[in-house]
Amino acid sequence: MLSTDDDLLAAAEAWRRAGRGVALATVIETWGSAPRPVGSHLVVDQDGNFLGSVSGGCVEGDVVTEAVDVIEAGTAKVLEFGVADETAWRVGLSCGGRIKVYVEKVA
C-alpha cells in the first residue's frame, strides 16, 4: 500500500515510464463532510488501474472513468460531486459534503 503523495507521484512517473497512459486526479475544493482533504490524489492508468483516493465509494469509480477519458482526450476536467447534485446519492456523498476534483493527463 502506498502511504504518501510522494509515493503516488512516484508510481505515476513509473507507470508513465513504462509506457502507460496516466492521469492524476486531485481534490481541489471541499465543503461540509468530505472524506478526503484538499490535495488528496488518485493516480489512474488507461486500463482503469488506480492508486490513492480522492473520496472513496462510488465517487472513486466515477473519477476513474473520467480519468480514462482524460487520458484518451488529453483535455483536463474539473469534476464536482455533492449534495446539491442529483448524483449525490449515486456517488456516495449523501452525508452532505461536496468535493471538486481536477483531473489531468500526466505527460
Short mmCIF file of N, CA, C and O in Angstrom, two decimals:
data_model
loop_
_atom_site.label_atom_id
_atom_site.label_comp_id
_atom_site.label_asym_id
_atom_site.label_seq_id
_atom_site.Cartn_x
_atom_site.Cartn_y
_atom_site.Cartn_z
N MET A 1 0.84 -1.19 0.00
CA MET A 1 0.00 0.00 0.00
C MET A 1 0.88 1.24 0.00
O MET A 1 1.85 1.33 0.73
N LEU A 2 0.52 2.21 -0.86
CA LEU A 2 1.25 3.47 -0.91
C LEU A 2 0.67 4.41 0.13
O LEU A 2 -0.53 4.57 0.25
N SER A 3 1.53 5.07 0.89
CA SER A 3 1.03 5.83 2.02
C SER A 3 1.17 7.34 1.89
O SER A 3 0.57 8.06 2.67
N THR A 4 1.96 7.84 0.97
CA THR A 4 2.13 9.29 0.89
C THR A 4 1.89 9.76 -0.55
O THR A 4 1.93 8.97 -1.50
N ASP A 5 1.66 11.08 -0.68
CA ASP A 5 1.50 11.65 -2.02
C ASP A 5 2.77 11.47 -2.83
O ASP A 5 2.70 11.29 -4.05
N ASP A 6 3.96 11.54 -2.17
CA ASP A 6 5.21 11.31 -2.89
C ASP A 6 5.23 9.91 -3.50
O ASP A 6 5.68 9.72 -4.63
N ASP A 7 4.72 8.91 -2.75
CA ASP A 7 4.66 7.54 -3.27
C ASP A 7 3.75 7.47 -4.49
O ASP A 7 4.06 6.80 -5.47
N LEU A 8 2.60 8.16 -4.42
CA LEU A 8 1.65 8.14 -5.54
C LEU A 8 2.24 8.79 -6.78
O LEU A 8 2.10 8.29 -7.89
N LEU A 9 2.91 9.93 -6.58
CA LEU A 9 3.50 10.61 -7.72
C LEU A 9 4.65 9.80 -8.31
O LEU A 9 4.83 9.76 -9.53
N ALA A 10 5.42 9.12 -7.47
CA ALA A 10 6.48 8.23 -7.96
C ALA A 10 5.88 7.07 -8.76
O ALA A 10 6.42 6.67 -9.79
N ALA A 11 4.76 6.54 -8.30
CA ALA A 11 4.08 5.47 -9.03
C ALA A 11 3.58 5.96 -10.37
O ALA A 11 3.70 5.27 -11.39
N ALA A 12 3.03 7.19 -10.41
CA ALA A 12 2.56 7.77 -11.67
C ALA A 12 3.73 7.91 -12.65
O ALA A 12 3.60 7.58 -13.84
N GLU A 13 4.85 8.37 -12.15
CA GLU A 13 6.03 8.52 -13.01
C GLU A 13 6.50 7.15 -13.52
O GLU A 13 6.84 7.01 -14.70
N ALA A 14 6.50 6.16 -12.66
CA ALA A 14 6.93 4.82 -13.07
C ALA A 14 5.98 4.24 -14.12
O ALA A 14 6.43 3.63 -15.10
N TRP A 15 4.66 4.44 -13.93
CA TRP A 15 3.69 3.97 -14.93
C TRP A 15 3.93 4.66 -16.27
O TRP A 15 3.86 4.04 -17.31
N ARG A 16 4.17 5.97 -16.23
CA ARG A 16 4.42 6.73 -17.48
C ARG A 16 5.67 6.19 -18.18
O ARG A 16 5.67 5.99 -19.39
N ARG A 17 6.73 5.99 -17.41
CA ARG A 17 7.99 5.49 -17.99
C ARG A 17 7.83 4.09 -18.58
O ARG A 17 8.55 3.71 -19.49
N ALA A 18 6.87 3.35 -18.07
CA ALA A 18 6.57 2.01 -18.59
C ALA A 18 5.68 2.08 -19.83
O ALA A 18 5.30 1.05 -20.37
N GLY A 19 5.32 3.29 -20.26
CA GLY A 19 4.53 3.46 -21.47
C GLY A 19 3.03 3.48 -21.26
O GLY A 19 2.27 3.44 -22.24
N ARG A 20 2.60 3.54 -20.02
CA ARG A 20 1.17 3.55 -19.74
C ARG A 20 0.64 4.98 -19.79
O ARG A 20 1.32 5.92 -19.39
N GLY A 21 -0.59 5.14 -20.30
CA GLY A 21 -1.28 6.43 -20.21
C GLY A 21 -1.68 6.63 -18.76
O GLY A 21 -2.19 5.72 -18.12
N VAL A 22 -1.46 7.84 -18.24
CA VAL A 22 -1.69 8.10 -16.81
C VAL A 22 -2.40 9.44 -16.63
O VAL A 22 -2.10 10.42 -17.32
N ALA A 23 -3.33 9.47 -15.68
CA ALA A 23 -3.96 10.72 -15.26
C ALA A 23 -3.82 10.87 -13.75
O ALA A 23 -3.74 9.88 -13.02
N LEU A 24 -3.79 12.13 -13.32
CA LEU A 24 -3.71 12.46 -11.90
C LEU A 24 -4.96 13.24 -11.53
O LEU A 24 -5.26 14.27 -12.14
N ALA A 25 -5.70 12.74 -10.54
CA ALA A 25 -6.88 13.43 -10.02
C ALA A 25 -6.52 14.01 -8.65
O ALA A 25 -5.92 13.33 -7.82
N THR A 26 -6.87 15.28 -8.43
CA THR A 26 -6.53 15.97 -7.19
C THR A 26 -7.76 16.66 -6.62
O THR A 26 -8.46 17.38 -7.35
N VAL A 27 -8.04 16.47 -5.34
CA VAL A 27 -9.12 17.20 -4.67
C VAL A 27 -8.69 18.65 -4.56
O VAL A 27 -7.65 18.96 -3.96
N ILE A 28 -9.45 19.57 -5.18
CA ILE A 28 -9.08 20.99 -5.17
C ILE A 28 -9.99 21.83 -4.29
O ILE A 28 -9.66 22.98 -3.99
N GLU A 29 -11.14 21.28 -3.87
CA GLU A 29 -12.04 22.03 -3.01
C GLU A 29 -12.96 21.06 -2.29
O GLU A 29 -13.40 20.07 -2.87
N THR A 30 -13.24 21.35 -1.02
CA THR A 30 -14.22 20.56 -0.27
C THR A 30 -15.15 21.51 0.46
O THR A 30 -14.81 22.67 0.73
N TRP A 31 -16.33 21.02 0.78
CA TRP A 31 -17.29 21.77 1.58
C TRP A 31 -18.09 20.77 2.40
O TRP A 31 -18.51 19.74 1.88
N GLY A 32 -18.26 21.06 3.68
CA GLY A 32 -19.03 20.16 4.53
C GLY A 32 -18.28 18.87 4.81
O GLY A 32 -17.06 18.87 4.94
N SER A 33 -19.02 17.79 4.90
CA SER A 33 -18.46 16.49 5.22
C SER A 33 -17.85 15.86 3.97
O SER A 33 -18.56 15.36 3.12
N ALA A 34 -16.53 15.91 3.88
CA ALA A 34 -15.82 15.33 2.74
C ALA A 34 -14.83 14.31 3.28
O ALA A 34 -14.09 14.61 4.22
N PRO A 35 -14.80 13.11 2.71
CA PRO A 35 -13.95 12.06 3.26
C PRO A 35 -12.45 12.28 3.09
O PRO A 35 -11.67 11.72 3.84
N ARG A 36 -12.03 13.07 2.11
CA ARG A 36 -10.59 13.28 1.89
C ARG A 36 -10.33 14.79 1.78
O ARG A 36 -11.14 15.54 1.20
N PRO A 37 -9.19 15.26 2.29
CA PRO A 37 -8.90 16.70 2.28
C PRO A 37 -8.41 17.20 0.92
O PRO A 37 -8.00 16.42 0.06
N VAL A 38 -8.42 18.52 0.77
CA VAL A 38 -7.84 19.16 -0.42
C VAL A 38 -6.39 18.68 -0.57
O VAL A 38 -5.66 18.58 0.42
N GLY A 39 -6.02 18.38 -1.79
CA GLY A 39 -4.66 17.92 -2.08
C GLY A 39 -4.55 16.41 -2.18
O GLY A 39 -3.50 15.90 -2.57
N SER A 40 -5.61 15.68 -1.83
CA SER A 40 -5.57 14.22 -1.95
C SER A 40 -5.51 13.83 -3.43
O SER A 40 -6.11 14.49 -4.27
N HIS A 41 -4.78 12.76 -3.71
CA HIS A 41 -4.56 12.34 -5.10
C HIS A 41 -5.06 10.93 -5.38
O HIS A 41 -5.05 10.07 -4.51
N LEU A 42 -5.42 10.75 -6.65
CA LEU A 42 -5.73 9.44 -7.21
C LEU A 42 -5.00 9.36 -8.54
O LEU A 42 -5.14 10.26 -9.38
N VAL A 43 -4.20 8.32 -8.73
CA VAL A 43 -3.47 8.10 -9.98
C VAL A 43 -4.18 6.98 -10.72
O VAL A 43 -4.49 5.95 -10.13
N VAL A 44 -4.42 7.20 -12.02
CA VAL A 44 -5.19 6.24 -12.82
C VAL A 44 -4.43 5.96 -14.12
O VAL A 44 -3.87 6.88 -14.71
N ASP A 45 -4.42 4.69 -14.55
CA ASP A 45 -3.84 4.41 -15.86
C ASP A 45 -4.94 4.16 -16.90
O ASP A 45 -6.13 4.18 -16.56
N GLN A 46 -4.54 3.97 -18.14
CA GLN A 46 -5.51 3.87 -19.24
C GLN A 46 -6.40 2.65 -19.14
O GLN A 46 -7.45 2.59 -19.78
N ASP A 47 -6.02 1.66 -18.33
CA ASP A 47 -6.83 0.46 -18.15
C ASP A 47 -7.75 0.55 -16.94
O ASP A 47 -8.46 -0.40 -16.62
N GLY A 48 -7.71 1.69 -16.24
CA GLY A 48 -8.56 1.87 -15.07
C GLY A 48 -7.95 1.39 -13.77
O GLY A 48 -8.61 1.40 -12.73
N ASN A 49 -6.69 0.98 -13.80
CA ASN A 49 -5.99 0.64 -12.55
C ASN A 49 -5.74 1.95 -11.80
O ASN A 49 -5.44 2.98 -12.43
N PHE A 50 -5.84 1.94 -10.49
CA PHE A 50 -5.65 3.19 -9.76
C PHE A 50 -4.99 2.95 -8.40
O PHE A 50 -5.04 1.87 -7.84
N LEU A 51 -4.38 4.06 -7.91
CA LEU A 51 -3.75 4.10 -6.60
C LEU A 51 -4.18 5.39 -5.93
O LEU A 51 -4.35 6.41 -6.58
N GLY A 52 -4.30 5.37 -4.60
CA GLY A 52 -4.66 6.56 -3.86
C GLY A 52 -6.16 6.69 -3.68
O GLY A 52 -6.92 5.74 -3.93
N SER A 53 -6.60 7.89 -3.27
CA SER A 53 -8.02 8.11 -3.01
C SER A 53 -8.35 9.60 -3.04
O SER A 53 -7.59 10.42 -2.53
N VAL A 54 -9.48 9.92 -3.64
CA VAL A 54 -9.98 11.30 -3.59
C VAL A 54 -11.29 11.37 -2.80
O VAL A 54 -11.76 12.46 -2.49
N SER A 55 -11.88 10.24 -2.48
CA SER A 55 -13.12 10.25 -1.72
C SER A 55 -13.49 8.88 -1.17
O SER A 55 -13.73 8.73 0.00
N GLY A 56 -13.53 7.92 -2.02
CA GLY A 56 -14.00 6.59 -1.62
C GLY A 56 -15.35 6.32 -2.24
O GLY A 56 -15.97 7.20 -2.84
N GLY A 57 -15.79 5.12 -2.12
CA GLY A 57 -17.11 4.75 -2.63
C GLY A 57 -17.24 4.97 -4.12
O GLY A 57 -16.30 4.84 -4.89
N CYS A 58 -18.45 5.33 -4.51
CA CYS A 58 -18.76 5.48 -5.93
C CYS A 58 -18.10 6.70 -6.57
O CYS A 58 -17.93 6.74 -7.79
N VAL A 59 -17.74 7.70 -5.78
CA VAL A 59 -17.03 8.86 -6.34
C VAL A 59 -15.76 8.38 -7.02
O VAL A 59 -15.44 8.79 -8.13
N GLU A 60 -15.03 7.48 -6.36
CA GLU A 60 -13.79 6.97 -6.92
C GLU A 60 -14.05 6.32 -8.29
O GLU A 60 -13.30 6.54 -9.23
N GLY A 61 -15.11 5.54 -8.40
CA GLY A 61 -15.43 4.89 -9.67
C GLY A 61 -15.71 5.90 -10.77
O GLY A 61 -15.23 5.74 -11.90
N ASP A 62 -16.44 6.95 -10.45
CA ASP A 62 -16.72 7.99 -11.45
C ASP A 62 -15.44 8.73 -11.85
O ASP A 62 -15.22 9.04 -13.02
N VAL A 63 -14.57 9.01 -10.86
CA VAL A 63 -13.32 9.71 -11.15
C VAL A 63 -12.43 8.84 -12.03
O VAL A 63 -11.81 9.34 -12.98
N VAL A 64 -12.37 7.55 -11.76
CA VAL A 64 -11.56 6.64 -12.59
C VAL A 64 -12.08 6.65 -14.03
O VAL A 64 -11.29 6.77 -14.98
N THR A 65 -13.40 6.57 -14.21
CA THR A 65 -13.97 6.59 -15.55
C THR A 65 -13.64 7.90 -16.27
O THR A 65 -13.23 7.89 -17.44
N GLU A 66 -13.78 9.02 -15.58
CA GLU A 66 -13.47 10.32 -16.19
C GLU A 66 -11.97 10.44 -16.48
O GLU A 66 -11.58 11.02 -17.49
N ALA A 67 -11.13 9.88 -15.60
CA ALA A 67 -9.68 9.95 -15.81
C ALA A 67 -9.27 9.18 -17.06
O ALA A 67 -8.40 9.63 -17.81
N VAL A 68 -9.89 8.04 -17.31
CA VAL A 68 -9.60 7.28 -18.53
C VAL A 68 -9.97 8.13 -19.75
O VAL A 68 -9.23 8.17 -20.74
N ASP A 69 -11.10 8.85 -19.69
CA ASP A 69 -11.49 9.76 -20.78
C ASP A 69 -10.46 10.87 -20.96
O ASP A 69 -10.14 11.25 -22.09
N VAL A 70 -9.96 11.42 -19.86
CA VAL A 70 -8.95 12.49 -19.92
C VAL A 70 -7.67 11.96 -20.58
O VAL A 70 -7.05 12.66 -21.39
N ILE A 71 -7.27 10.74 -20.25
CA ILE A 71 -6.07 10.15 -20.87
C ILE A 71 -6.27 10.06 -22.39
O ILE A 71 -5.38 10.42 -23.16
N GLU A 72 -7.44 9.61 -22.81
CA GLU A 72 -7.71 9.44 -24.25
C GLU A 72 -7.82 10.79 -24.96
O GLU A 72 -7.29 10.96 -26.05
N ALA A 73 -8.50 11.77 -24.35
CA ALA A 73 -8.74 13.07 -24.99
C ALA A 73 -7.60 14.04 -24.80
O ALA A 73 -7.40 14.94 -25.62
N GLY A 74 -6.86 13.90 -23.71
CA GLY A 74 -5.76 14.82 -23.42
C GLY A 74 -6.20 16.16 -22.86
O GLY A 74 -5.39 17.07 -22.73
N THR A 75 -7.48 16.28 -22.53
CA THR A 75 -8.01 17.55 -22.02
C THR A 75 -8.41 17.38 -20.56
O THR A 75 -9.18 16.49 -20.22
N ALA A 76 -7.88 18.27 -19.71
CA ALA A 76 -8.18 18.21 -18.28
C ALA A 76 -9.65 18.54 -18.01
O ALA A 76 -10.30 19.20 -18.82
N LYS A 77 -10.16 18.05 -16.87
CA LYS A 77 -11.54 18.30 -16.46
C LYS A 77 -11.58 18.66 -14.98
O LYS A 77 -10.75 18.21 -14.21
N VAL A 78 -12.61 19.43 -14.60
CA VAL A 78 -12.94 19.65 -13.20
C VAL A 78 -14.27 18.94 -12.95
O VAL A 78 -15.25 19.21 -13.64
N LEU A 79 -14.28 18.04 -11.99
CA LEU A 79 -15.47 17.26 -11.65
C LEU A 79 -16.01 17.75 -10.32
O LEU A 79 -15.24 18.06 -9.41
N GLU A 80 -17.32 17.82 -10.18
CA GLU A 80 -17.95 18.23 -8.93
C GLU A 80 -18.93 17.15 -8.49
O GLU A 80 -19.70 16.64 -9.30
N PHE A 81 -18.88 16.82 -7.21
CA PHE A 81 -19.80 15.85 -6.61
C PHE A 81 -20.33 16.47 -5.33
O PHE A 81 -19.57 17.05 -4.56
N GLY A 82 -21.64 16.34 -5.09
CA GLY A 82 -22.14 16.89 -3.85
C GLY A 82 -23.62 16.75 -3.68
O GLY A 82 -24.34 16.30 -4.56
N VAL A 83 -24.09 17.20 -2.51
CA VAL A 83 -25.48 17.04 -2.15
C VAL A 83 -26.40 17.86 -3.04
O VAL A 83 -27.55 17.51 -3.23
N ALA A 84 -25.91 18.96 -3.60
CA ALA A 84 -26.74 19.78 -4.47
C ALA A 84 -26.93 19.15 -5.83
O ALA A 84 -27.78 19.54 -6.60
N ASP A 85 -26.13 18.17 -6.10
CA ASP A 85 -26.15 17.49 -7.39
C ASP A 85 -27.07 16.27 -7.29
O ASP A 85 -27.08 15.56 -6.30
N GLU A 86 -27.86 16.03 -8.31
CA GLU A 86 -28.76 14.87 -8.29
C GLU A 86 -28.01 13.54 -8.22
O GLU A 86 -28.59 12.52 -7.94
N THR A 87 -26.69 13.58 -8.42
CA THR A 87 -25.91 12.36 -8.34
C THR A 87 -25.41 12.07 -6.92
O THR A 87 -24.72 11.09 -6.71
N ALA A 88 -25.76 12.93 -5.95
CA ALA A 88 -25.23 12.80 -4.59
C ALA A 88 -25.41 11.40 -4.02
O ALA A 88 -24.47 10.81 -3.49
N TRP A 89 -26.62 10.87 -4.09
CA TRP A 89 -26.87 9.53 -3.53
C TRP A 89 -26.13 8.48 -4.33
O TRP A 89 -25.57 7.55 -3.78
N ARG A 90 -26.12 8.66 -5.64
CA ARG A 90 -25.49 7.66 -6.51
C ARG A 90 -23.99 7.57 -6.23
O ARG A 90 -23.42 6.50 -6.21
N VAL A 91 -23.32 8.71 -6.02
CA VAL A 91 -21.87 8.70 -5.87
C VAL A 91 -21.42 8.58 -4.42
O VAL A 91 -20.24 8.50 -4.15
N GLY A 92 -22.35 8.59 -3.47
CA GLY A 92 -21.97 8.30 -2.09
C GLY A 92 -21.67 9.50 -1.22
O GLY A 92 -21.01 9.37 -0.21
N LEU A 93 -22.14 10.71 -1.60
CA LEU A 93 -21.93 11.88 -0.75
C LEU A 93 -23.26 12.34 -0.15
O LEU A 93 -23.49 13.53 0.03
N SER A 94 -24.09 11.40 0.18
CA SER A 94 -25.41 11.73 0.72
C SER A 94 -25.32 12.35 2.10
O SER A 94 -26.31 12.91 2.60
N CYS A 95 -24.16 12.34 2.74
CA CYS A 95 -24.00 12.92 4.07
C CYS A 95 -23.91 14.44 4.02
O CYS A 95 -23.85 15.09 5.05
N GLY A 96 -23.92 15.02 2.86
CA GLY A 96 -23.98 16.47 2.77
C GLY A 96 -22.71 17.14 2.31
O GLY A 96 -22.67 18.36 2.21
N GLY A 97 -21.67 16.41 2.05
CA GLY A 97 -20.43 17.02 1.60
C GLY A 97 -20.45 17.35 0.12
O GLY A 97 -21.35 16.97 -0.62
N ARG A 98 -19.47 18.13 -0.27
CA ARG A 98 -19.29 18.46 -1.68
C ARG A 98 -17.79 18.50 -1.94
O ARG A 98 -17.03 19.04 -1.13
N ILE A 99 -17.37 17.94 -3.07
CA ILE A 99 -15.96 17.99 -3.44
C ILE A 99 -15.82 18.38 -4.90
O ILE A 99 -16.71 18.15 -5.71
N LYS A 100 -14.69 18.99 -5.18
CA LYS A 100 -14.33 19.34 -6.55
C LYS A 100 -12.97 18.69 -6.83
O LYS A 100 -12.04 18.80 -6.01
N VAL A 101 -12.87 18.00 -7.96
CA VAL A 101 -11.66 17.22 -8.30
C VAL A 101 -11.16 17.65 -9.67
O VAL A 101 -11.94 17.67 -10.64
N TYR A 102 -9.89 17.99 -9.75
CA TYR A 102 -9.24 18.33 -11.02
C TYR A 102 -8.53 17.08 -11.55
O TYR A 102 -7.75 16.46 -10.83
N VAL A 103 -8.81 16.73 -12.82
CA VAL A 103 -8.22 15.54 -13.43
C VAL A 103 -7.40 15.98 -14.63
O VAL A 103 -7.92 16.64 -15.53
N GLU A 104 -6.13 15.61 -14.64
CA GLU A 104 -5.22 16.00 -15.73
C GLU A 104 -4.41 14.80 -16.20
O GLU A 104 -4.09 13.90 -15.43
N LYS A 105 -4.08 14.82 -17.48
CA LYS A 105 -3.22 13.78 -18.05
C LYS A 105 -1.78 14.05 -17.64
O LYS A 105 -1.33 15.21 -17.65
N VAL A 106 -1.06 13.00 -17.28
CA VAL A 106 0.35 13.13 -16.95
C VAL A 106 1.15 12.93 -18.23
O VAL A 106 1.05 11.89 -18.88
N ALA A 107 1.88 13.95 -18.61
CA ALA A 107 2.65 13.91 -19.86
C ALA A 107 4.01 13.26 -19.67
O ALA A 107 4.55 13.20 -18.61
#
